[in-house]
CSV table of C-alpha atoms and ligand atoms in Angstrom, one decimal:
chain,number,residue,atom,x,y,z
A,190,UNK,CA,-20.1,10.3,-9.1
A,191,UNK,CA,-17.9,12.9,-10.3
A,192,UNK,CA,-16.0,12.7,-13.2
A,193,UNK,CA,-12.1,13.6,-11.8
A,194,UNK,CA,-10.5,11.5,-14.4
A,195,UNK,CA,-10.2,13.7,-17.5
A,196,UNK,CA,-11.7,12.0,-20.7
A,197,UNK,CA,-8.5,12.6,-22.9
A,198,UNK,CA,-6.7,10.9,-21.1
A,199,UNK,CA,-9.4,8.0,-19.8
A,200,UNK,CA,-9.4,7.9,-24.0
A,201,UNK,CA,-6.0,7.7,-24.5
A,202,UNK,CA,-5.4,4.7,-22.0
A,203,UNK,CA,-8.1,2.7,-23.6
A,204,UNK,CA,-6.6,3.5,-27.0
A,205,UNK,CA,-3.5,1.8,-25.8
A,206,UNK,CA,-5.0,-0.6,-24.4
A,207,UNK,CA,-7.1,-1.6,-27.4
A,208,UNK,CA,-3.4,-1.2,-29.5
A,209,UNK,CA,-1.4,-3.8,-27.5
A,210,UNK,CA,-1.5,-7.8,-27.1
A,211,UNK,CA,0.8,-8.2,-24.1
A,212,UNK,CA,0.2,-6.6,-21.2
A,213,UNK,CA,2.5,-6.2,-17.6
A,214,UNK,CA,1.0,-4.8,-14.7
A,215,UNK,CA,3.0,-4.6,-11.6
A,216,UNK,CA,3.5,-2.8,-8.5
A,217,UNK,CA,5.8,-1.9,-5.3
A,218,UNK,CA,7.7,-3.9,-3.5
A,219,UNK,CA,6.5,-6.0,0.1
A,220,UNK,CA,2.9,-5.5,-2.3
A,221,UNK,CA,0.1,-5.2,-0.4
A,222,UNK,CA,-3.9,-5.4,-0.5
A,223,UNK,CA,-3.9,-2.2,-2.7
A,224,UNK,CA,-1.0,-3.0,-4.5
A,225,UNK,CA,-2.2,-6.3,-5.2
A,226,UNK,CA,-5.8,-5.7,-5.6
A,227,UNK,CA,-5.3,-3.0,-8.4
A,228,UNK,CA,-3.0,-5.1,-10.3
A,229,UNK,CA,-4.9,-8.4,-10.0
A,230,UNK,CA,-8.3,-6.3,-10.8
A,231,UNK,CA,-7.2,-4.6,-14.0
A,232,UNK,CA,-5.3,-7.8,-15.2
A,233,UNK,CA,-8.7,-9.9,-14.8
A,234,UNK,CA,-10.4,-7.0,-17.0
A,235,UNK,CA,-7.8,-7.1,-19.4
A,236,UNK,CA,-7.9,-11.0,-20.2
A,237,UNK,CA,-11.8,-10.2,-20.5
A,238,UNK,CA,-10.7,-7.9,-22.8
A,239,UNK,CA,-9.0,-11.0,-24.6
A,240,UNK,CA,-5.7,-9.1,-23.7
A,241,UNK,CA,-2.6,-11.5,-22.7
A,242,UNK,CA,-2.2,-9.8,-19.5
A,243,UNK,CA,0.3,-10.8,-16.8
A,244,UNK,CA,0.6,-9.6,-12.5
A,245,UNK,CA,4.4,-8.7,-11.9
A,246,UNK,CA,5.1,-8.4,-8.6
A,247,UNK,CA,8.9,-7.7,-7.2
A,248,UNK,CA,8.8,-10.1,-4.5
A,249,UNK,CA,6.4,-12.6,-2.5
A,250,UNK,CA,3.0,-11.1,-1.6
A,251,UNK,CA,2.0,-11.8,1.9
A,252,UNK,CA,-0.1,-14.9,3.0
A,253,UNK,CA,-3.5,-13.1,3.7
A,254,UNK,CA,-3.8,-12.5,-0.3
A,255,UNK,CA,-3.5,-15.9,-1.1
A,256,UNK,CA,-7.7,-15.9,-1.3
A,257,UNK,CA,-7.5,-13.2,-3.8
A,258,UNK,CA,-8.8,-14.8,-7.5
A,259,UNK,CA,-6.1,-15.2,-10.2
A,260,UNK,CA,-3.4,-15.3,-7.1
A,261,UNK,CA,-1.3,-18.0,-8.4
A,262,UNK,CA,-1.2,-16.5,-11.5
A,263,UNK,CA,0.8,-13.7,-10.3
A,264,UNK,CA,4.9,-13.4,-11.0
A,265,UNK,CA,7.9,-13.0,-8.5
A,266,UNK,CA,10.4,-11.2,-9.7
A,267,UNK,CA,12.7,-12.7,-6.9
A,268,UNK,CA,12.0,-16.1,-7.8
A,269,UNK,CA,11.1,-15.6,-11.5
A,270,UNK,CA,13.9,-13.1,-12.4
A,271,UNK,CA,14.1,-14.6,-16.6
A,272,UNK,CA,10.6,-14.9,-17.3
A,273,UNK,CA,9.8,-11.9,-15.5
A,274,UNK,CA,12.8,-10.0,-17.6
A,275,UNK,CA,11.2,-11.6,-20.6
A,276,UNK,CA,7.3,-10.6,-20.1
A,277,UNK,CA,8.4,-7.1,-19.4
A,278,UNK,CA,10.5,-7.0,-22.9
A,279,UNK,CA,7.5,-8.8,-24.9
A,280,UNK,CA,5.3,-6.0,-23.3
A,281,UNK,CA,3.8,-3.6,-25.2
A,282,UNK,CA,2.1,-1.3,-22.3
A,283,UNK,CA,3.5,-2.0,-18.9
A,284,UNK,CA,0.7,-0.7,-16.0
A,285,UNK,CA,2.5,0.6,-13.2
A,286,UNK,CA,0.1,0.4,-9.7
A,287,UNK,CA,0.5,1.9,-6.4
A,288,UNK,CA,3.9,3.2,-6.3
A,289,UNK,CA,5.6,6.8,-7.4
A,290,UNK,CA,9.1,6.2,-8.5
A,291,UNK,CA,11.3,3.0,-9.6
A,292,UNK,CA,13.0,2.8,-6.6
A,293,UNK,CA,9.9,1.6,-5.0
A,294,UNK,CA,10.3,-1.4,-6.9
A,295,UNK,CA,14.0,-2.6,-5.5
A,296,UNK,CA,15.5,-4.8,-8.1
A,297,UNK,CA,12.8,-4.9,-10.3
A,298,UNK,CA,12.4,-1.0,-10.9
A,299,UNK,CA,15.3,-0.9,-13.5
A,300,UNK,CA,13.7,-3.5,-15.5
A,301,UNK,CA,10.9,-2.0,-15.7
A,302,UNK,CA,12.5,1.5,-16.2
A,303,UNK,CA,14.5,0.2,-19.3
A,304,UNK,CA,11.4,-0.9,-20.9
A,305,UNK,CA,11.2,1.3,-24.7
A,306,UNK,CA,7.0,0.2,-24.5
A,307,UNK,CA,4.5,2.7,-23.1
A,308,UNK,CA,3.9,3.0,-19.6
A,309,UNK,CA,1.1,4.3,-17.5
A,310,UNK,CA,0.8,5.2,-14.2
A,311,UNK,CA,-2.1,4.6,-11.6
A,312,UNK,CA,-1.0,6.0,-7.8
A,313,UNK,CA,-2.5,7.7,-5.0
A,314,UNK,CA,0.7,8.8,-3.4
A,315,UNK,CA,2.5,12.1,-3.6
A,316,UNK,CA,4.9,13.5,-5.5
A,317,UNK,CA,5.2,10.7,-8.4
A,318,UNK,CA,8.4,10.9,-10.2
A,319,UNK,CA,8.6,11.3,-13.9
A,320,UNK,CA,8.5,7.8,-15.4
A,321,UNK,CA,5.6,7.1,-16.8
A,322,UNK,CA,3.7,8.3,-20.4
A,323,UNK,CA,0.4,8.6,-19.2
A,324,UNK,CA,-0.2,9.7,-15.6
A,325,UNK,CA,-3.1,8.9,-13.2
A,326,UNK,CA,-1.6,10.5,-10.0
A,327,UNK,CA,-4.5,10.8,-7.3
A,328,UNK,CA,-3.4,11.7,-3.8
A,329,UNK,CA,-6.8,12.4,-2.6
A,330,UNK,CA,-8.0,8.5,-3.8
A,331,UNK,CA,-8.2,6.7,-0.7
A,332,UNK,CA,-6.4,3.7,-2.5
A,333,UNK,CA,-5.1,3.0,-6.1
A,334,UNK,CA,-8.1,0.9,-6.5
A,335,UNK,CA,-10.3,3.3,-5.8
A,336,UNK,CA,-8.6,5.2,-8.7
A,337,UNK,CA,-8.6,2.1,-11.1
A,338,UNK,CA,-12.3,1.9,-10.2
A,339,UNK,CA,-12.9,4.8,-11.6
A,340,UNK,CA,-10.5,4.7,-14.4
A,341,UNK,CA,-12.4,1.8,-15.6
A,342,UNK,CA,-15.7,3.4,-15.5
A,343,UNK,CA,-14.0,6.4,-17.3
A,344,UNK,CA,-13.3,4.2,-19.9
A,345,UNK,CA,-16.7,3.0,-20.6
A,346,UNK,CA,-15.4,-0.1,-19.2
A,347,UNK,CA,-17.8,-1.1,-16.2
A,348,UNK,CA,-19.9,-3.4,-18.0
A,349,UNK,CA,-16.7,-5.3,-18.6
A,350,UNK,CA,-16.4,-6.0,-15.3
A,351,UNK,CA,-16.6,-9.2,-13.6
A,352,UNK,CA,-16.8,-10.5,-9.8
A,353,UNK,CA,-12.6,-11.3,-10.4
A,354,UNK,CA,-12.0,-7.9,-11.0
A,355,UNK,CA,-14.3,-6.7,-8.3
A,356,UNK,CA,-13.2,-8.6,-5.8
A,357,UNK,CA,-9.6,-7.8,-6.5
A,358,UNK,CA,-10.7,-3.8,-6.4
A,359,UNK,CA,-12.5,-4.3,-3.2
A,360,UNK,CA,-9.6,-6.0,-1.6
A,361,UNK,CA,-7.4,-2.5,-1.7
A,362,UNK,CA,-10.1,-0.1,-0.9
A,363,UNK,CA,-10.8,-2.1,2.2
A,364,UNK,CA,-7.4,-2.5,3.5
A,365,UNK,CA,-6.3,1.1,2.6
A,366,UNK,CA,-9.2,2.0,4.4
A,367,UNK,CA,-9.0,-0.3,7.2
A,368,UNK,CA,-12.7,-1.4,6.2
A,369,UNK,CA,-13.7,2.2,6.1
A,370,UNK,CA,-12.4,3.9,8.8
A,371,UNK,CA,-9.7,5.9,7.8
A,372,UNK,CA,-9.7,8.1,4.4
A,373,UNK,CA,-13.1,7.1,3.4
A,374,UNK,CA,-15.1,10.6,4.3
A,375,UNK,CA,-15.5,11.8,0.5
A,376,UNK,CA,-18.9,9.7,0.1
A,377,UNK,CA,-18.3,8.7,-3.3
A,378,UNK,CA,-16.1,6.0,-1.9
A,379,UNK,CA,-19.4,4.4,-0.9
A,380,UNK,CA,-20.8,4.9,-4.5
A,381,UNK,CA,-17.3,2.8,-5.9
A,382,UNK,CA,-18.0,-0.1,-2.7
A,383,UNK,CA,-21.9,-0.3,-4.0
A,384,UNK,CA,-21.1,-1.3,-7.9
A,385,UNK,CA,-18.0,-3.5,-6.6
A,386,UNK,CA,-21.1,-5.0,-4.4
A,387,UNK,CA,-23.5,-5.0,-7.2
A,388,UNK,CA,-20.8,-7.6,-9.4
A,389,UNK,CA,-20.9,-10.1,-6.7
A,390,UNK,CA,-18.3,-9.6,-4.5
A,391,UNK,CA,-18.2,-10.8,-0.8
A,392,UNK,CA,-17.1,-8.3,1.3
A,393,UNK,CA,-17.3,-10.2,4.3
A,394,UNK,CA,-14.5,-12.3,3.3
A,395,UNK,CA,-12.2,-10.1,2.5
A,396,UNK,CA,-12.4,-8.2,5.5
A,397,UNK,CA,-11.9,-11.6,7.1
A,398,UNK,CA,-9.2,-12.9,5.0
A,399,UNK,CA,-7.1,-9.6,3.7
A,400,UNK,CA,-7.7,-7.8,7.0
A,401,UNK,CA,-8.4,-9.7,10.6
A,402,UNK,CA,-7.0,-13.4,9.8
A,403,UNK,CA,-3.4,-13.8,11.2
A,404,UNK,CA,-1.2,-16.7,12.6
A,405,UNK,CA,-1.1,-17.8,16.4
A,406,UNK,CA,2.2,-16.7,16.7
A,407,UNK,CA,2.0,-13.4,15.3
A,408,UNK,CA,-1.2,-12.5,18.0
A,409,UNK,CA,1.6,-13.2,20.4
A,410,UNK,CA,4.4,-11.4,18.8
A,411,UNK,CA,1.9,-8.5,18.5
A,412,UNK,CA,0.4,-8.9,22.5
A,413,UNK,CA,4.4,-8.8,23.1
A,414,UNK,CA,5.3,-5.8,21.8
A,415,UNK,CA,2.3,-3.7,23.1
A,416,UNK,CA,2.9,-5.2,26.8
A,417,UNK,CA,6.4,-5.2,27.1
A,418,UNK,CA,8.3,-3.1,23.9
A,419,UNK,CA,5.4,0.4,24.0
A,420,UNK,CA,7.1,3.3,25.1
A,421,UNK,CA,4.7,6.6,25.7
A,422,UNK,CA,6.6,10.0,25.2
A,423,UNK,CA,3.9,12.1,26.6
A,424,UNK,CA,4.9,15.6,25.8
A,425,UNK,CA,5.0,15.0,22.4
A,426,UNK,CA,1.7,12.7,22.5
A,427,UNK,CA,3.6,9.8,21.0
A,428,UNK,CA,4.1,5.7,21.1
A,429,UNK,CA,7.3,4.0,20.1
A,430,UNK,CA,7.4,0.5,19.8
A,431,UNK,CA,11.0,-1.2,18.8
A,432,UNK,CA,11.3,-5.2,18.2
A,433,UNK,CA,14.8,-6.4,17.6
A,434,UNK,CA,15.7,-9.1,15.5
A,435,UNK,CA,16.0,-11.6,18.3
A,436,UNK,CA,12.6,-10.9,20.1
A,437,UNK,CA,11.5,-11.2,16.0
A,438,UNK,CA,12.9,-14.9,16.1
A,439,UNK,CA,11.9,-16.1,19.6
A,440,UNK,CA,8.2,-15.0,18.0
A,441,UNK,CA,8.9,-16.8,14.5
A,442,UNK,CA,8.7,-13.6,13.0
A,443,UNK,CA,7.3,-14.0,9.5
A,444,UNK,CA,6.6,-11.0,7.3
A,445,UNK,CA,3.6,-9.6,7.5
A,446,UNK,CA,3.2,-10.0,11.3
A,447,UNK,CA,3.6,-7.2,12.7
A,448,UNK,CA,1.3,-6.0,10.1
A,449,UNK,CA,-1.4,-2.9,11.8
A,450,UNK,CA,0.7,-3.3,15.0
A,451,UNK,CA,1.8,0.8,14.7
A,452,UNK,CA,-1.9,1.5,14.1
A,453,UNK,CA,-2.7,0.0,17.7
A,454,UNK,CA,-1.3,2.5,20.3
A,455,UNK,CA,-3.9,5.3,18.4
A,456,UNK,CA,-6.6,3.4,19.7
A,457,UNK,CA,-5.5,5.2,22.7
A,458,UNK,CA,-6.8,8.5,23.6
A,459,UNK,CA,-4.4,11.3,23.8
A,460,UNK,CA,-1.6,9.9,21.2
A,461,UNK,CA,-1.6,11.3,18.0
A,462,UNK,CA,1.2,9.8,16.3
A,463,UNK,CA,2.8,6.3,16.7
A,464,UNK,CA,6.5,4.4,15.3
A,465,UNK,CA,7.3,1.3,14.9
A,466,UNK,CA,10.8,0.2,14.5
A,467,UNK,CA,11.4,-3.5,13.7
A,468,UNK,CA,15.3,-4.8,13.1
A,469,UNK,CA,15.5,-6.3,9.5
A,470,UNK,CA,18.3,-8.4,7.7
A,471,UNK,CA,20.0,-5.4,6.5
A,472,UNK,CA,18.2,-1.7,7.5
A,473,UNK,CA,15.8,-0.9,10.9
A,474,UNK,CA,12.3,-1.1,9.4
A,475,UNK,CA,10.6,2.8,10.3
A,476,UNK,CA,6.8,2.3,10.3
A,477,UNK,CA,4.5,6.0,11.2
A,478,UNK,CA,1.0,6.5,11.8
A,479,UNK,CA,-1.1,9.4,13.2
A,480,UNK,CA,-3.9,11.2,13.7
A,481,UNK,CA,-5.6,14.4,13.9
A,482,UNK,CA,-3.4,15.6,10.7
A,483,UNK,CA,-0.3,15.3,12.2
A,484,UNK,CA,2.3,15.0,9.2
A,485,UNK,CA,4.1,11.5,10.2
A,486,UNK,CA,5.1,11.7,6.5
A,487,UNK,CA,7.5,14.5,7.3
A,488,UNK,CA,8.7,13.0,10.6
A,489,UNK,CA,10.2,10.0,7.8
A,490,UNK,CA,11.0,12.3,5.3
A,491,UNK,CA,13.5,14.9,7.4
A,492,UNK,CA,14.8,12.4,9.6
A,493,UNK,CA,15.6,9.4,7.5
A,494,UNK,CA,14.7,10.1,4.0
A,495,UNK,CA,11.4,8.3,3.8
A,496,UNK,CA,8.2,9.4,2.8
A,497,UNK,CA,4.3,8.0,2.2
A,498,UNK,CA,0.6,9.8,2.9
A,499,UNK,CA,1.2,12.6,5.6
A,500,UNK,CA,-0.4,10.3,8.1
A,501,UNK,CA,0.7,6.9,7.0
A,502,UNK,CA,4.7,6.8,6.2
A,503,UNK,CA,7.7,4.8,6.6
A,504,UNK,CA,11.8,5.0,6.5
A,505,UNK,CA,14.6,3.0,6.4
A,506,UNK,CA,17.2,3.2,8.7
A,507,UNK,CA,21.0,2.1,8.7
A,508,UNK,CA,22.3,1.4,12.0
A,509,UNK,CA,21.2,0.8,15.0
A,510,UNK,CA,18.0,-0.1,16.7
A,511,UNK,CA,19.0,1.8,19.3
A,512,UNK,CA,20.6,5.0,17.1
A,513,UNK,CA,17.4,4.8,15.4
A,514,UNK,CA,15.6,5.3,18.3
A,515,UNK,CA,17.2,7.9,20.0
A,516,UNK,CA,17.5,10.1,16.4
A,517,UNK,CA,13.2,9.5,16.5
A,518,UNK,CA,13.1,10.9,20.5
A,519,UNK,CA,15.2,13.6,19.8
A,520,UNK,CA,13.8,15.1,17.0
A,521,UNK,CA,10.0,14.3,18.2
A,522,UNK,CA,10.0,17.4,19.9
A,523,UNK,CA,10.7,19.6,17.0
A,524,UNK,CA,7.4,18.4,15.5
A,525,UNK,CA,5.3,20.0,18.7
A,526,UNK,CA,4.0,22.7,16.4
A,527,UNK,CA,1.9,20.5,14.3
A,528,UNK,CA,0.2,19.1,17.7
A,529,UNK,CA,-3.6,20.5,17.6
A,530,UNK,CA,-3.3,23.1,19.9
A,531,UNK,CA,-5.8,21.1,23.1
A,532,UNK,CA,-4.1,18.0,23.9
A,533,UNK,CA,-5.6,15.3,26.0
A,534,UNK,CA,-4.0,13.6,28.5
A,535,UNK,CA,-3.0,9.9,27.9
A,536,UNK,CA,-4.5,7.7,30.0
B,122,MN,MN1,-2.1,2.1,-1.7
């Protein structure tokens, strides 16, 4: 495997590791399998360490985690707000996972951000903001586990490992990967899936569990919005899918189902980039996903401030549904030129 993470600082992080007793790792908010996974996995190693390490999270991780070892261990921020204000001022290194800037943690990322302990960073998106002491910023990794894989082994700590930890690792790389079929052509990834194998883990599970199990009502919510809410704009090769909050309710929308819905309308030959627009409490939801290259990321970024992996990004929108919408169909055809030049025809 190739060595990308520079020993310095691979030393420097185990130093401070070795130096502290209390340990907070957390990650962004509405966390996911990577977020989850890379803060679950390190916090397992660390208690094997004989560390006093604790998970804060800034609000509820979704139901398909719940499998995840060490799960109920894990602190809300939103329901915990004193103990979690607490752990993070006992703290003497505070691990920050998946995420590039405080404001990716809502409420929570001041906390953490007033914090005098050290702080290190472990993130595979772009552009990471200046907040951290020690900075582990891959965008190339195909998930922050991936990166606190190899940290780890950087360390000299993959003996250390247990099936916990694995398991937890496992868990992001195969939902940032969508089990290995998106961002998974470097072959090393395979090397880091083969040692998670090799301490046990069950890899069948989690696919089951993190990645394909879902309620009744959300297979309907989902069959809904493809049959009846899909809108093809063919010139520009795209899908839009909107869901407003009452179509949400009549489904009994909970979060995390509409979860891989925007991935669904690639399946179909011909579109190259797809949007999702769901009608929260208080913002429309912007969810983008593409393929062949196409820079979704930039789509978020210029037309509502958003951002994320060039083909996996989101916004947030104030106003309408409907204002969202039409800004999207308007400005779609500015974005023609990043198109691959032979375009099939959707059908
Ligand atoms: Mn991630």
């Amino acid at each position: 495997m190739h060595k990308i993470i520079d020993r310095a600082s691979a030393e420097q992080f185990r130093r401070w590791i070795e130096e502290s007793e209390q340990i907070v790792l957390t990650c962004h908010v509405r966390p996911d399998g990577d977020a989850v996974g890379s803060t679950l996995g390190m916090c397992h190693l660390l208690q094997r360490l004989g560390k006093r390490a604790t998970v804060i999270v800034p609000d509820q991780p979704p139901r398909s985690l719940t499998f995840l070892p060490g799960f109920k261990g894990i602190s809300i921020f939103t329901r915990h707000d004193d103990y979690c204000r607490r752990m993070v001022s006992e703290a003497d290194l505070i691990i920050c996972c998946d995420f590039n800037a405080p404001s990716r943690q809502d409420a929570f990322g001041p906390v953490v951000d007033a914090a005098q302990c050290r702080k290190v960073l472990v993130d595979h998106h772009q552009e990471p903001s200046d907040f951290c002491d020690l900075m582990f910023s891959f965008p190339e990794m195909s998930s922050t586990c991936e990166l606190m894989f190899r940290i780890i082994a950087a360390m000299g700590l993959y003996p250390e490992m247990g099936s916990d930890c694995a398991t937890c690792l496992c868990t992001g790389i195969v939902t940032d990967t969508r089990n290995f079929s998106v961002n998974c052509s470097d072959p090393e990834i395979y090397e880091v899936l083969m040692r998670l194998l090799e301490k046990g883990v069950d890899k069948n599970r989690i696919v089951r569990e993190a990645l394909l199990a879902r309620s009744l009502s959300s297979l309907r919510l989902q069959a809904y919005a493809l049959s009846e809410k899909l809108e093809i704009i063919e010139p520009v090769r795209a899908a839009v899918i909107t869901i407003d909050s009452d179509e949400l309710k009549r489904f009994n929308y909970e979060r995390g189902d509409t979860e891989g819905l925007v991935n669904e309308p690639l399946n179909v030959r011909g579109i190259i980039s797809s949007y999702f627009l769901r009608q929260d409490a208080d913002c429309i939801k912007v969810s983008a996903r593409s393929v062949e290259n196409f820079p979704v990321s930039e789509v978020c970024k210029r037309l509502f401030g958003g951002g994320g992996h060039r083909q996996a990004a989101g916004a947030e929108f104030h106003g309408t549904l409907e204002e969202c919408r039409r800004m999207l169909l308007e400005a779609l055809p500015g974005f023609k030129c990043y198109l691959p030049s032979r375009l099939e025809k959707i059908e």
